[in-house]
XYZ file of C-alpha atoms in Angstrom:
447
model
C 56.293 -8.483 96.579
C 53.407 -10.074 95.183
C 55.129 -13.306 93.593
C 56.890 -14.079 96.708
C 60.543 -14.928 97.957
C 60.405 -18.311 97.709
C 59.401 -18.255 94.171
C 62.097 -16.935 93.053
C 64.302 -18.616 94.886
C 62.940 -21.863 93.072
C 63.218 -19.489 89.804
C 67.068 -18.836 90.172
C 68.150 -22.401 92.042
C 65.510 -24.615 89.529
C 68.704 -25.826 87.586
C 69.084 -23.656 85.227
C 71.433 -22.485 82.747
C 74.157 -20.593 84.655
C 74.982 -17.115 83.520
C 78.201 -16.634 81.923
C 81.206 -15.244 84.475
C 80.166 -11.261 85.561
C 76.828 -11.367 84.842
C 74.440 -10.418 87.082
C 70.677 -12.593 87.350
C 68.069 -10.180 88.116
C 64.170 -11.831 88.552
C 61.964 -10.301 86.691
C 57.945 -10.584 86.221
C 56.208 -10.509 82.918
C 54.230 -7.031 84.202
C 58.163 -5.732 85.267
C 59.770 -7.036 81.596
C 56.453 -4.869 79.529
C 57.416 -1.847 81.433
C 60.766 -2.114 81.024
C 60.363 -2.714 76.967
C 57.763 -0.027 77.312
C 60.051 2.527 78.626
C 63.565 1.391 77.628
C 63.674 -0.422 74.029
C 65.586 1.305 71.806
C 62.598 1.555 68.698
C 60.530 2.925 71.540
C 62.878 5.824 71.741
C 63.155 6.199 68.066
C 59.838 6.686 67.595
C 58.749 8.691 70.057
C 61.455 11.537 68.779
C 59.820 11.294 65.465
C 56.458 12.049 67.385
C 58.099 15.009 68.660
C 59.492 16.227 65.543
C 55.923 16.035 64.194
C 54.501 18.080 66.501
C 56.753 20.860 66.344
C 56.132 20.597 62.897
C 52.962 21.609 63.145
C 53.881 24.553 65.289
C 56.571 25.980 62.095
C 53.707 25.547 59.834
C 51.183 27.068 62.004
C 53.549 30.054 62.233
C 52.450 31.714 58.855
C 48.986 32.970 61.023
C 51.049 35.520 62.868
C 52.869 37.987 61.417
C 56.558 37.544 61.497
C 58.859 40.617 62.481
C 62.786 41.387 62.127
C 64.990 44.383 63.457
C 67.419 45.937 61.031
C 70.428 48.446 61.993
C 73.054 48.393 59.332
C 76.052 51.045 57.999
C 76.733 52.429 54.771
C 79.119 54.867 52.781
C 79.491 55.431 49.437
C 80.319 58.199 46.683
C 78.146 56.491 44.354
C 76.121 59.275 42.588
C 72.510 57.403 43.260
C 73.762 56.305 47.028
C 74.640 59.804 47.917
C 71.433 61.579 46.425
C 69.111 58.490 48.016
C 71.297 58.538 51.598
C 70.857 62.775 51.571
C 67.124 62.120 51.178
C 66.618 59.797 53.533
C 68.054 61.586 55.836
C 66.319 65.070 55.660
C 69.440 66.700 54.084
C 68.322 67.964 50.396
C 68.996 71.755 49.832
C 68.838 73.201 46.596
C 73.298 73.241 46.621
C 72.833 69.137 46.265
C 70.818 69.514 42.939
C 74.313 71.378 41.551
C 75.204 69.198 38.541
C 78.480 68.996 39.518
C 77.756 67.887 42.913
C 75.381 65.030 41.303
C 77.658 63.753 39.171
C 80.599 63.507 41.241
C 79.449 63.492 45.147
C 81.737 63.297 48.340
C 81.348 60.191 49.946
C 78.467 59.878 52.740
C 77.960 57.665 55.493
C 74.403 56.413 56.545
C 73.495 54.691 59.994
C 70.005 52.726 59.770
C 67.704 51.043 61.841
C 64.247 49.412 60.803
C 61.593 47.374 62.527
C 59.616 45.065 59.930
C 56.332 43.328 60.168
C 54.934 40.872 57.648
C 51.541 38.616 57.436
C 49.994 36.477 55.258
C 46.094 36.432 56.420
C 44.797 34.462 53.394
C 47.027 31.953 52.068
C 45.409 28.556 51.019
C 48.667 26.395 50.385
C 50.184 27.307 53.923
C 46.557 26.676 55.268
C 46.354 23.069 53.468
C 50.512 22.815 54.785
C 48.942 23.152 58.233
C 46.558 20.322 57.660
C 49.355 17.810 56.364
C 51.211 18.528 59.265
C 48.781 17.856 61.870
C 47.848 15.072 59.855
C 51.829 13.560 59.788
C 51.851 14.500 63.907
C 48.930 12.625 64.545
C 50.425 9.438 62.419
C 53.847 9.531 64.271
C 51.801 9.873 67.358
C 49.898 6.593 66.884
C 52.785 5.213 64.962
C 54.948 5.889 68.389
C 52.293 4.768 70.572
C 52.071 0.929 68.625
C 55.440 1.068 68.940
C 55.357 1.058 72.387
C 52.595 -2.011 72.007
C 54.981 -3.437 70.211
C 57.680 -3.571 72.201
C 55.706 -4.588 75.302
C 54.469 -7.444 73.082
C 58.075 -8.365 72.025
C 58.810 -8.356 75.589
C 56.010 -10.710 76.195
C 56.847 -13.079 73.978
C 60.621 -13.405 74.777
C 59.428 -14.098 78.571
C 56.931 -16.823 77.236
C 60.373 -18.310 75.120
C 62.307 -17.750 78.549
C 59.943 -19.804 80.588
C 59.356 -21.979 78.009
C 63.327 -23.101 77.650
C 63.592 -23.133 81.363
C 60.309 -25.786 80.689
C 62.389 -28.076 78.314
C 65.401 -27.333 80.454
C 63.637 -29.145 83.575
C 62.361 -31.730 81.000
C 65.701 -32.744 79.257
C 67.274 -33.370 83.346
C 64.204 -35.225 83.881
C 64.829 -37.735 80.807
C 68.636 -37.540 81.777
C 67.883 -38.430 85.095
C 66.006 -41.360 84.240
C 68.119 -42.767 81.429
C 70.956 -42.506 84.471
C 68.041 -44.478 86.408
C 67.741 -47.233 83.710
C 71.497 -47.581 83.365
C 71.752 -48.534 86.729
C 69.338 -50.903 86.614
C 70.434 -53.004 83.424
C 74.071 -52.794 84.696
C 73.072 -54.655 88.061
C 70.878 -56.687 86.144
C 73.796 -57.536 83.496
C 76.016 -58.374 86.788
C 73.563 -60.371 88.070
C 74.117 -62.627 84.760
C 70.104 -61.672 83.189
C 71.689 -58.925 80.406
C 74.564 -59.014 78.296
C 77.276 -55.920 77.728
C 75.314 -54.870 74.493
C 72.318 -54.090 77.110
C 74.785 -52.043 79.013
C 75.701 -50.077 76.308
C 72.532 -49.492 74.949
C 71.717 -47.457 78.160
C 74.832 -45.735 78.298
C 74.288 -44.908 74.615
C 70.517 -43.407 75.844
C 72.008 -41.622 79.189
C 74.959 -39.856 76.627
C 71.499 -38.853 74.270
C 70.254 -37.622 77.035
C 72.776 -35.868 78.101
C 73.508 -34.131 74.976
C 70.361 -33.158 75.020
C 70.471 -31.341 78.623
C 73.405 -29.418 77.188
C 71.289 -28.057 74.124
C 68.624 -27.337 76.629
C 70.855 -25.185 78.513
C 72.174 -23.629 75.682
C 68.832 -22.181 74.191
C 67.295 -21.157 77.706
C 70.314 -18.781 77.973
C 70.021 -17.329 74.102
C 66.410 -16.971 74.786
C 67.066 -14.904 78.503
C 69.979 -13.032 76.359
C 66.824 -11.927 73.711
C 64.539 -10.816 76.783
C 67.438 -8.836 77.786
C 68.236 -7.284 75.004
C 64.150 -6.771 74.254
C 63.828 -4.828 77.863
C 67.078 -2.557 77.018
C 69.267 -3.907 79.316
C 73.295 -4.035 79.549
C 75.045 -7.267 78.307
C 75.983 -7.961 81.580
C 72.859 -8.478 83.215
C 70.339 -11.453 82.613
C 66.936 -11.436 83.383
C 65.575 -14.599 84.814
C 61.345 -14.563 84.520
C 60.303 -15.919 87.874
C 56.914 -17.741 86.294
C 57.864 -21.312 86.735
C 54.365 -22.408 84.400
C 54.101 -20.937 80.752
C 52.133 -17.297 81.237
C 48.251 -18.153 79.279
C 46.182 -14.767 79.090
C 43.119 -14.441 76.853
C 41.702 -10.751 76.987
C 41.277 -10.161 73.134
C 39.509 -7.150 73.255
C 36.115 -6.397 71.087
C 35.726 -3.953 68.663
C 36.642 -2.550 65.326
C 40.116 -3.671 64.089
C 39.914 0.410 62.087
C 40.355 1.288 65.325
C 44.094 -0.498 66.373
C 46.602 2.305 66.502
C 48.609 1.111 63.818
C 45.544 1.184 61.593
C 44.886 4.460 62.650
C 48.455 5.642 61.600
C 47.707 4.156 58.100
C 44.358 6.406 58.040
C 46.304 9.495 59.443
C 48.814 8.786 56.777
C 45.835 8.818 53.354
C 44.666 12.529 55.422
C 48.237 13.728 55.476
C 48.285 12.356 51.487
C 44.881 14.536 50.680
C 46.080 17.575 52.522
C 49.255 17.502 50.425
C 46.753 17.557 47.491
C 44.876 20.775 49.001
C 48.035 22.194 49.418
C 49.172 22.059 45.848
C 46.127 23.224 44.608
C 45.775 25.786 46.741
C 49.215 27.454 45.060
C 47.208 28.331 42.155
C 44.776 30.726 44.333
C 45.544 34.333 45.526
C 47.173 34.810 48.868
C 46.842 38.078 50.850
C 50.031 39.718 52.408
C 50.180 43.161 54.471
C 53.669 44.642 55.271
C 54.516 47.337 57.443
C 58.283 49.252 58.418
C 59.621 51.676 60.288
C 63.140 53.117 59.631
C 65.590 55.682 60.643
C 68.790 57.272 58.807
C 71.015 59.449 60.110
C 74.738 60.427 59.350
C 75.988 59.582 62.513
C 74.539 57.089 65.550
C 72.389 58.394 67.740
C 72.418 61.756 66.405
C 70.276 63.470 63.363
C 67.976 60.790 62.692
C 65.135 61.400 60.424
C 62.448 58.125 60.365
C 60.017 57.409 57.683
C 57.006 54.370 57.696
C 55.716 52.040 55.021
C 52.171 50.040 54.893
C 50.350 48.239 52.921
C 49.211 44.962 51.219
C 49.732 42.631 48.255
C 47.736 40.063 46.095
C 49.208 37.812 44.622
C 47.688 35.590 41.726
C 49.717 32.940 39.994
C 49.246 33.066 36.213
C 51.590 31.057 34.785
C 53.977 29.051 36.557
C 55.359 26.522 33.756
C 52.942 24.230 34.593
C 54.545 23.510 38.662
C 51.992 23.851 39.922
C 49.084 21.403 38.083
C 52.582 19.005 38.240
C 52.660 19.514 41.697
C 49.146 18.883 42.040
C 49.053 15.777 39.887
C 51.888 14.224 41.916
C 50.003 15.217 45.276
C 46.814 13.184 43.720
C 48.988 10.154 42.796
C 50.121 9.646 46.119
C 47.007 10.133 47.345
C 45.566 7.469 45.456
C 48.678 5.605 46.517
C 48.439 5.771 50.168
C 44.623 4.815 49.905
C 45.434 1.602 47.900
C 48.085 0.781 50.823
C 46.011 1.550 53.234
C 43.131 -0.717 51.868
C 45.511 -3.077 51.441
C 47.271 -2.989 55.369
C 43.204 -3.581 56.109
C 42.697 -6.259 54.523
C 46.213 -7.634 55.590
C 45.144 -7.227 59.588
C 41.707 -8.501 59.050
C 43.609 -11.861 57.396
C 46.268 -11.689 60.064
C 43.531 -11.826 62.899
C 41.691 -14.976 62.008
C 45.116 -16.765 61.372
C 45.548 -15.563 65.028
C 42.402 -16.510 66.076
C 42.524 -20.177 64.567
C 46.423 -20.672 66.062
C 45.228 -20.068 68.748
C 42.305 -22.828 68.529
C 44.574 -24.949 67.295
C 47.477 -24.744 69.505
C 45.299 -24.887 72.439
C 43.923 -28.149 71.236
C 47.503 -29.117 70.140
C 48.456 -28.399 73.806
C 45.528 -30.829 75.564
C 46.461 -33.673 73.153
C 50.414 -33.465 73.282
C 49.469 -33.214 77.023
C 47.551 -36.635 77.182
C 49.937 -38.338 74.967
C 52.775 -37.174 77.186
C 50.666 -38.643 80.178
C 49.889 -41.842 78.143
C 53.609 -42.384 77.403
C 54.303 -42.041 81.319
C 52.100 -44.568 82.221
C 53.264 -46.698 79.157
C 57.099 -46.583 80.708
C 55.602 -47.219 84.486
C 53.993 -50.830 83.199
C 57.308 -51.422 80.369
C 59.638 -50.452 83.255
C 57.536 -53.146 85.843
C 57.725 -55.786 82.962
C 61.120 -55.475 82.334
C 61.811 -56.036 86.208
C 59.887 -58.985 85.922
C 62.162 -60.388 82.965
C 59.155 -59.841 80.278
C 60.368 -57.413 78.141
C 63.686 -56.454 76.120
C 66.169 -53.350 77.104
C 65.707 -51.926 73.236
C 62.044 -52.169 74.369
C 62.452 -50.262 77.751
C 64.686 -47.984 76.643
C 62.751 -47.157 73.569
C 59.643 -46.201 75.864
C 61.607 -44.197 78.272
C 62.826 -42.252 74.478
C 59.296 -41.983 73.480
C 58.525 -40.458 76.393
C 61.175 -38.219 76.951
C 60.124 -37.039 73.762
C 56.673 -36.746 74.404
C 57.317 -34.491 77.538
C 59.190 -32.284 75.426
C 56.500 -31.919 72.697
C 53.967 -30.751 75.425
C 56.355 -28.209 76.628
C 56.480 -27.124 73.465
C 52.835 -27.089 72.437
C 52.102 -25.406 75.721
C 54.745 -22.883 74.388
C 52.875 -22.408 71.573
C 49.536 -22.045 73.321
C 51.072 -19.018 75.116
C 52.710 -17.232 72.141
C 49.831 -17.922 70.118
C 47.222 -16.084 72.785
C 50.010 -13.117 73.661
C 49.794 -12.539 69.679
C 45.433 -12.697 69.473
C 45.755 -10.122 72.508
C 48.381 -7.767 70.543
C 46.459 -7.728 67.620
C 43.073 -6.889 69.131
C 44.197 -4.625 71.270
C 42.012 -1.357 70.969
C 42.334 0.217 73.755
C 43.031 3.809 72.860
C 42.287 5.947 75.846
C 45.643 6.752 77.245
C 47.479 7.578 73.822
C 49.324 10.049 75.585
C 50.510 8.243 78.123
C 54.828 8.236 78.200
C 54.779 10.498 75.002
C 57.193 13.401 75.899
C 59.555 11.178 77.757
């Protein structure tokens, strides 16, 4: 395995907050947690059904270009005067006794046993042709909408891992500062026995070492809420806890270059103003004439199997809406306002990314800048406690002073955990949000 044994051994023995009783610690690499979210996270799922939906939307309203055909067998009888006439002509029985007045007016009752094969298809209809259009246009939306989903959710996962590491950072950091309040303790309470400090000294450390400790505790507690939140992010059970085997806070710049129309999310947004202006075509296209040919074959017969007599129909229909009560210019007018709708939104989820972007960009900057100086002042307040701690041994300085350097410092180590945090959060969210890369869009989609 490419990050090796003994690192994560040093991952799951580096102190760390134990998992509660039952729970399984699995390692896990940043690569393994964005394939997990990518194939496991419950939104990913979600959306990718809606994909699916879409597209065999498209098929039902494609379905109007072939003709559509149904099989009929049914029974009748009746004495009804206009049954029995119709049912003896259809099948082939008329002799000049059945025009008898008598027998018209007041038939016996007849039984008829039909069959029928039916064919219709619409070869020119505009509305169903601009229907077509909207609904390729909605698959193609829920397919890039299900595909930045998935970016999404590997991104999540990124970020939780960054958090993870990052707790298991300050984690290490709080022991350190516990471990050298303990270290400070000892010394002022051998230096109070020796008769140099007084009990207030002593309980000035002990006062720093309980900080400290309290500290450690909270340290513990948000590494394991923030390796619960990875877990949950990669769609695992409760009962198993990821543990990210990077021991240093993952930094990655690969922003790509290009145009930000071109992120899949934006693309959804344009799919979503085509599906708007096909709805448009659509309702216009109610008010021009559709084509429809028809064709059936039947057979009657008094008894099945046996006597029947067949007969065909064909031909074709226009059909030209006059007057509808106004439907469909409503229709139409409704179709256009949400078409102007969805292109206002859409201008306005531009403008949003482009904004969103060069706050990422300048984060970034900044928290990489924040990140070298919170480093150096961590350093300087190291070296700072290595001279206070060698003039307090020699009797120059006070315990409030020593033990307020070893705080300061504490701190400071902390704060550069935290900027370096930030650094990595702030670069995993520049790379989601240029992230154009649209060549394998189909990648994981029927799963």
């Amino acid at each position: 395995m490419g990050w090796g044994l003994g690192t994560v051994l040093a991952v799951l023995t580096l102190g760390v907050a134990t998992p509660a009783h039952g729970q399984d610690s699995v390692a896990v690499t940043l690569e393994a947690a964005r394939t997990a979210a990518r194939e496991h996270a419950p939104m990913v799922g979600v959306a990718r059904a809606r994909a699916r939906a879409a597209r065999e939307g498209v098929t039902a309203a494609g379905g109007f270009r072939l003709p559509s055909v149904g099989v009929e067998a049914g029974a009748m009888r009746s004495n009804d005067p206009v049954a029995a006439f119709g049912t003896r002509l259809r099948q082939g029985r008329i002799t000049a006794a059945d025009f008898d007045p008598t027998l018209l007016n007041d038939p016996a009752a007849l039984t008829d046993w039909s069959g029928a094969v039916g064919a219709r298809w619409a070869p020119v209809d505009f509305s169903r042709d601009a229907a077509l259009a909207a609904a390729r246009s909605a698959a193609e939306a829920a397919r890039l909408g299900a595909e930045w989903t998935v970016r999404a959710s590997e991104f999540q996962a990124e970020v939780r891992y960054v958090e993870a590491v990052g707790m298991a950072r300050e984690l290490e950091a709080a022991r350190a500062a516990l471990e050298a309040a303990a270290a400070n303790e000892r010394v002022i309470g051998r230096r109070a026995e020796e008769g140099f400090l007084t009990d207030a000294d002593v309980l000035q450390a002990r006062a720093s070492v309980e900080a400290a400790r309290a500290g450690e505790i909270d340290a513990r507690r948000r590494l394991a809420d923030a390796r619960a939140r990875l877990g949950v992010v990669l769609g695992w059970p409760l009962d198993r806890t990821p543990i990210p085997v990077d021991t240093l806070i993952p930094f990655t710049v690969h922003a790509d270059e290009g145009s930000i129309e071109e992120r899949l999310d934006l693309r959804a947004s344009h799919a979503g103003v085509e599906l708007a202006r096909a709805r448009v075509r659509e309702a216009g296209g109610s008010r021009l004439p559709t084509v429809e040919g028809f064709a059936r074959f039947e057979t009657h017969s008094p008894e099945v199997f046996s006597g029947m007599k067949s007969d065909w129909t064909v031909g074709f229909t226009v059909k030209v809406p006059v007057f509808t009560g106004f439907q469909v210019e409503s229709h139409r007018r409704a179709a256009q306002a949400q078409h102007t709708a969805m292109e206002l939104e859409h201008e306005r989820t531009l403008r949003e990314a482009r904004v969103e972007l060069e706050e990422a960009r300048r984060a970034l900057d900044a928290a990489t800048q924040g990140a070298r100086a919170a480093e150096a002042a961590a350093a300087a307040a190291e070296e700072a406690l290595r001279l206070m701690q060698r003039r307090f041994e020699e009797g120059l300085t006070t315990t409030a002073e020593l033990l307020g350097a070893e705080s300061r410092a504490s701190a400071l180590r902390v704060n550069a955990v935290r900027a370096d945090l930030n650094r990595g959060l702030a670069a995993a969210r520049l790379n989601f949000l240029t992230d154009f890369d649209h060549d394998d869009l189909s990648g994981g989609m029927d799963s």
